[in-house]
Short mmCIF file of C-alpha atoms in Angstrom, two decimals:
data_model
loop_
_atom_site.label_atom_id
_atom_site.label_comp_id
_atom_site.label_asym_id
_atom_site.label_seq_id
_atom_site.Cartn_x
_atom_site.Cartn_y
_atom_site.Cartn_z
CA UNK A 1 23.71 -84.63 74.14
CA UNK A 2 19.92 -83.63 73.65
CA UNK A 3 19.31 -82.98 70.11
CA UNK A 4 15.91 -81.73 68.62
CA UNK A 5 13.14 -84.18 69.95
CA UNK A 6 9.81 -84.64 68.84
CA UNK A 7 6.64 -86.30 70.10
CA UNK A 8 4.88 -88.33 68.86
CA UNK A 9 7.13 -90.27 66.52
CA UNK A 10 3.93 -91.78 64.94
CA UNK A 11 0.63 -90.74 64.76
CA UNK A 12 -2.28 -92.43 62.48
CA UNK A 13 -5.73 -91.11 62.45
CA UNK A 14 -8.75 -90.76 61.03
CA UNK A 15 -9.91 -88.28 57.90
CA UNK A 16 -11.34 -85.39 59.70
CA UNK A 17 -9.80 -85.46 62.98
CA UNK A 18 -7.60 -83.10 64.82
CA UNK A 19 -3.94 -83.83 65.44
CA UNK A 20 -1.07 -81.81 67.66
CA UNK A 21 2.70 -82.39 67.41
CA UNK A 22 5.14 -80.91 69.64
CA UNK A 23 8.83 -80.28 68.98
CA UNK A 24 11.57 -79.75 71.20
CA UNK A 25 14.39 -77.95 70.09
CA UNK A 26 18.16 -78.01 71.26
CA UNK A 27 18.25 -75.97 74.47
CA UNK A 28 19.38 -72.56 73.62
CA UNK A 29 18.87 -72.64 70.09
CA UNK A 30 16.36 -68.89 69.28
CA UNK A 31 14.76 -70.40 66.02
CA UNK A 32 12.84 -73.55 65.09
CA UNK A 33 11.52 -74.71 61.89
CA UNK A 34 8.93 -77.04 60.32
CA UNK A 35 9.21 -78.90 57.20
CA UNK A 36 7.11 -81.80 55.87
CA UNK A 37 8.25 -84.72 53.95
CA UNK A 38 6.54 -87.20 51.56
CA UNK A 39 8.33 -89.99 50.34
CA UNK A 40 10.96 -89.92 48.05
CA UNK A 41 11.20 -85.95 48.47
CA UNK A 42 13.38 -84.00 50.09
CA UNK A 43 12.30 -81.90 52.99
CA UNK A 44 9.37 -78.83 52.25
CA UNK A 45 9.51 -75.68 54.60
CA UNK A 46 6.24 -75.12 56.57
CA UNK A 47 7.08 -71.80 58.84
CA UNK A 48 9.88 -70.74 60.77
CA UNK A 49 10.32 -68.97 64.16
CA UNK A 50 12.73 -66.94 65.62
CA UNK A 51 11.74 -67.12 69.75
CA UNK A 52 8.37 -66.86 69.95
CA UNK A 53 7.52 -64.55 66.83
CA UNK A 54 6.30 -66.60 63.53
CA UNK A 55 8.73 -65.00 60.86
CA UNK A 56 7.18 -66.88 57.54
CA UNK A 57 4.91 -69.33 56.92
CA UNK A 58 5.26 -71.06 53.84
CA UNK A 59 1.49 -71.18 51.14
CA UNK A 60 1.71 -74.80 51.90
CA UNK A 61 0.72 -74.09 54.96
CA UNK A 62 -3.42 -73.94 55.07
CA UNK A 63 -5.58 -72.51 56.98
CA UNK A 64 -5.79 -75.93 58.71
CA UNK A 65 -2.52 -75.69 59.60
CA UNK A 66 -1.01 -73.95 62.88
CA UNK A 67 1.90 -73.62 64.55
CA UNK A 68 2.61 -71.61 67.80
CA UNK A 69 5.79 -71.76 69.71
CA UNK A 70 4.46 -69.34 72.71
CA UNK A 71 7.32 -69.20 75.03
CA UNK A 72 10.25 -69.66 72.54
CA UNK A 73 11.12 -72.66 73.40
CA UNK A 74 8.64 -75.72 72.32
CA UNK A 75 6.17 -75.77 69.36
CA UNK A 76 3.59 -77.24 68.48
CA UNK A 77 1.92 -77.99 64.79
CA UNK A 78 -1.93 -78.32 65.06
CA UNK A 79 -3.83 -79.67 61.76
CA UNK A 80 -7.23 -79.65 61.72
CA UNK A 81 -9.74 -81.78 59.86
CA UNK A 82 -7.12 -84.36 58.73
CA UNK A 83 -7.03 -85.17 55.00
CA UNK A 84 -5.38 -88.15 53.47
CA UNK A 85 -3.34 -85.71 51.55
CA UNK A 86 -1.92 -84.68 54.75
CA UNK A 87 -0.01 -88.08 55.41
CA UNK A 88 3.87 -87.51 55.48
CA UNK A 89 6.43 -86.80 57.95
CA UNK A 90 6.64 -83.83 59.60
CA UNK A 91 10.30 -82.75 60.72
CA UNK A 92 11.14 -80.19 62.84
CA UNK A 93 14.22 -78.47 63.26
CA UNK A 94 16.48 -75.73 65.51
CA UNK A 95 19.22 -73.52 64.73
CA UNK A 96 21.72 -71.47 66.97
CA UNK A 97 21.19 -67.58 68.07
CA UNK A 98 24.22 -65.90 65.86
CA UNK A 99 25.01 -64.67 69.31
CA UNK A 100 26.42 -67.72 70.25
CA UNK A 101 29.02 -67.06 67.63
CA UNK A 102 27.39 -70.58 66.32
CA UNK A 103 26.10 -69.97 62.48
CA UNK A 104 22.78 -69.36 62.61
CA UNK A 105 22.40 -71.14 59.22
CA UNK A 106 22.69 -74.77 60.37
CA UNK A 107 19.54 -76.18 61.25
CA UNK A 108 19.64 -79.59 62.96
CA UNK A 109 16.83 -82.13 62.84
CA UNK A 110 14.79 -84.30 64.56
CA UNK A 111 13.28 -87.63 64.03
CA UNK A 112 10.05 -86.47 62.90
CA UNK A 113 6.68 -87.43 63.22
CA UNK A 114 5.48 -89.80 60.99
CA UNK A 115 1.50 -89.44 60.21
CA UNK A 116 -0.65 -91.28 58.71
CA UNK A 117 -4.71 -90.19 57.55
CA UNK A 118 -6.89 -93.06 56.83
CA UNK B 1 11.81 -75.02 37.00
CA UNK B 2 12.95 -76.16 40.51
CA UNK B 3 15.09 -73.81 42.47
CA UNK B 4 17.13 -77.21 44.29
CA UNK B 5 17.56 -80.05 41.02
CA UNK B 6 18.98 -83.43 42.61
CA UNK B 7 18.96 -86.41 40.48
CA UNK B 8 17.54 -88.83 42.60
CA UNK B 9 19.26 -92.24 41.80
CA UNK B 10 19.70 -94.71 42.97
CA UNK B 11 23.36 -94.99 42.96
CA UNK B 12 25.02 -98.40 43.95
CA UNK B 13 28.78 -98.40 43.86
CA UNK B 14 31.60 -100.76 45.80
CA UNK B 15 32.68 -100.45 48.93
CA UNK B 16 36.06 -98.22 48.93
CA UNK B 17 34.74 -96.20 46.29
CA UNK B 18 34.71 -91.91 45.59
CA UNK B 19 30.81 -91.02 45.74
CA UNK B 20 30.24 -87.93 44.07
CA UNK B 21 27.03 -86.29 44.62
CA UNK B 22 25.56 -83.39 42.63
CA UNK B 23 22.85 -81.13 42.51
CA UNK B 24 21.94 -77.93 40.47
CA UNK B 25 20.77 -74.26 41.77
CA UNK B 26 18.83 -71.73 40.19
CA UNK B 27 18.31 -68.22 41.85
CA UNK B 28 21.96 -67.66 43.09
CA UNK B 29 21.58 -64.30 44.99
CA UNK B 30 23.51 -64.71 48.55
CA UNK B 31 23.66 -68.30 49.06
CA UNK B 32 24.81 -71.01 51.37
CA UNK B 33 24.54 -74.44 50.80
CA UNK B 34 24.11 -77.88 53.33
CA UNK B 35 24.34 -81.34 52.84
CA UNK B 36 22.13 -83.72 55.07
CA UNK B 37 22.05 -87.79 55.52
CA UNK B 38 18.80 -89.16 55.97
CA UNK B 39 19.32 -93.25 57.33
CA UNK B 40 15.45 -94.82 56.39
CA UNK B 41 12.87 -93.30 58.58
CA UNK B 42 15.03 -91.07 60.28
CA UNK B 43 15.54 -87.27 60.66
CA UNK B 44 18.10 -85.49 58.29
CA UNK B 45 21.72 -85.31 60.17
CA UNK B 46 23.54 -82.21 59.32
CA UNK B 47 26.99 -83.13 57.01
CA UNK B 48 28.90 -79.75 55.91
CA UNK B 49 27.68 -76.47 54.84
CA UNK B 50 29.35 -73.74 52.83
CA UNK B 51 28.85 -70.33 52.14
CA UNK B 52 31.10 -69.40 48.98
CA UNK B 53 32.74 -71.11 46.10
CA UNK B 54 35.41 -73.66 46.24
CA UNK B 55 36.11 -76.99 48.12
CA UNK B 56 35.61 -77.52 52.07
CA UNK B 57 37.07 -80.67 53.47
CA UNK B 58 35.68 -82.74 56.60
CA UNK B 59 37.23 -86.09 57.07
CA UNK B 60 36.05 -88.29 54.28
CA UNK B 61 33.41 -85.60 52.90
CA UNK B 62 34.28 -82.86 50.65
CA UNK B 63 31.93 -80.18 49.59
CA UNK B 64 31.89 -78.44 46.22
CA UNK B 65 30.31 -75.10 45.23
CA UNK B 66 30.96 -73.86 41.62
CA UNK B 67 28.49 -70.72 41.57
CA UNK B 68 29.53 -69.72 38.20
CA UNK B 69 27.74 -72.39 36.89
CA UNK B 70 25.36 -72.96 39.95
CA UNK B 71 26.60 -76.65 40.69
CA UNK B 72 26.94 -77.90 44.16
CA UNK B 73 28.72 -81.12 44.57
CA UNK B 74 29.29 -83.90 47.40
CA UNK B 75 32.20 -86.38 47.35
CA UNK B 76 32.66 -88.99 49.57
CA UNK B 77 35.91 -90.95 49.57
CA UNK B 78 36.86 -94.51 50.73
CA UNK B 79 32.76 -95.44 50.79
CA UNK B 80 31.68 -97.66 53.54
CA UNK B 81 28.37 -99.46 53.91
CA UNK B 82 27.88 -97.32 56.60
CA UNK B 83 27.17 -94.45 54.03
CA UNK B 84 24.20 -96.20 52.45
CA UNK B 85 21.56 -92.95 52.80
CA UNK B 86 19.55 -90.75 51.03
CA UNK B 87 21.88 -87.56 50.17
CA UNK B 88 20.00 -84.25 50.71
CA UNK B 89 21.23 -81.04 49.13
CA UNK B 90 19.90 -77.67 50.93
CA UNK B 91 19.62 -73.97 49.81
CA UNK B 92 19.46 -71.00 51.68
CA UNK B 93 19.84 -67.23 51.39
CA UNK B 94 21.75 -64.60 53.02
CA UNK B 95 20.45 -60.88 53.70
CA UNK B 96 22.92 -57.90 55.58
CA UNK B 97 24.67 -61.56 56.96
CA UNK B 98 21.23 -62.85 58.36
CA UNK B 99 20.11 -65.65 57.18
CA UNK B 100 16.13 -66.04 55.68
CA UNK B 101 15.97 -69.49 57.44
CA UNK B 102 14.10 -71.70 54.86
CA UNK B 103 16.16 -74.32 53.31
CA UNK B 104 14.86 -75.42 50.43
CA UNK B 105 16.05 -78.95 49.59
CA UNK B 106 16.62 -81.37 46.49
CA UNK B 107 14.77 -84.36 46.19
CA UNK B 108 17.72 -86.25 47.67
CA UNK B 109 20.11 -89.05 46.18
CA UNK B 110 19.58 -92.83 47.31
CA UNK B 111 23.13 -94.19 47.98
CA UNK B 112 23.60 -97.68 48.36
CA UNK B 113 27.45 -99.23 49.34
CA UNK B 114 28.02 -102.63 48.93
CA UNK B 115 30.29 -105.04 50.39
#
């Protein structure tokens, strides 16, 4: 069973510097999500995608944020110039085409990336 | 006022016990509701999700939606220490039977199950 993977599972950096994450979703799933997570709060929705079209991104998201999935099937979540704000986890996140007669509503995890800005 | 209200514990009960889990809504047009586990330092795992009022049953797990006074609940019966988590309650919203696709979460429940 290959669930939603993502890579790295750790990242720690400096202030200012660039970092890429790349998610993997569950093979046939049409829409993948990204949410960030500090500790002891529940999950906050960056921007969504539906193949490879960006449906909504969320005013969390900065202009130092980007996310591309250009194929519809991986993604990737760039932030540039790093600020220790930025430190949390950053989940990702796939959900079914209602085609598959699977609901389209459940959205199923990965491990997330853990990152850390000194 | 936040649209997902989850008191976040911690709760620490016996093994064998019922768990219930709450969490309050605001903003109920077209809803649907989730529950996620999150084990430390791991990615939320999917539970049960509903889309209307009433109970919905799933081996030890039973989900609770009273939209008439926007009140989702979680009960888990016969507790194990296996169970020990953070409980996550989602929200999401329904247009022409399409779904928006951002959840918006509670701050989640720390549940502890003791021996």
């Amino acid at each position: 069973d290959t669930g939603v993977s993502q890579d790295p599972r750790h990242k720690i950096t400096k202030r200012g510097q660039n970092v890429t994450f790349r998610c993997d979703p569950i093979s046939e799933h049409n829409r993948l999500y990204w949410y960030r997570q500090t500790l002891g709060q529940g999950p906050e929705f960056l921007t969504y995608f539906q193949n490879e079209a960006q449906l909504e991104k969320s005013r969390l998201l900065s202009d130092r944020f980007s996310a591309e999935r250009p194929k519809g099937s991986f993604s990737t979540l760039e932030i540039q110039r790093t600020e220790q704000g930025d430190s949390a986890m950053y989940l990702c996140a796939s959900s079914p085409s209602a085609l598959t007669g699977q609901p389209e509503e459940t959205q199923y995890f990965g491990p997330g990336t853990r990152l850390l800005v000194l | 006022q936040k649209e997902v209200e989850q008191d976040p514990g911690p709760l620490s009960v016996p093994e064998g016990a019922i768990v219930s889990l709450n969490c309050t809504y605001s903003n109920s047009a077209f809803q649907y509701f989730m529950w996620y586990r999150q084990y430390s330092r791991k990615g939320p795992e999917l539970l049960m999700y509903t889309y209307s009022s009433g109970n919905k049953e799933d081996g030890r797990f039973t989900a609770q939606v009273d939209k008439s006074s926007k009140y989702i609940s979680l009960f888990i019966r016969d507790s194990q220490p296996s169970d020990s988590a953070t409980y996550l309650c989602a929200k999401g919203a329904l247009a022409g039977g399409t779904s928006y696709g951002k959840l918006t979460f509670g701050q989640g429940t720390i549940l502890t199950v003791h021996p």
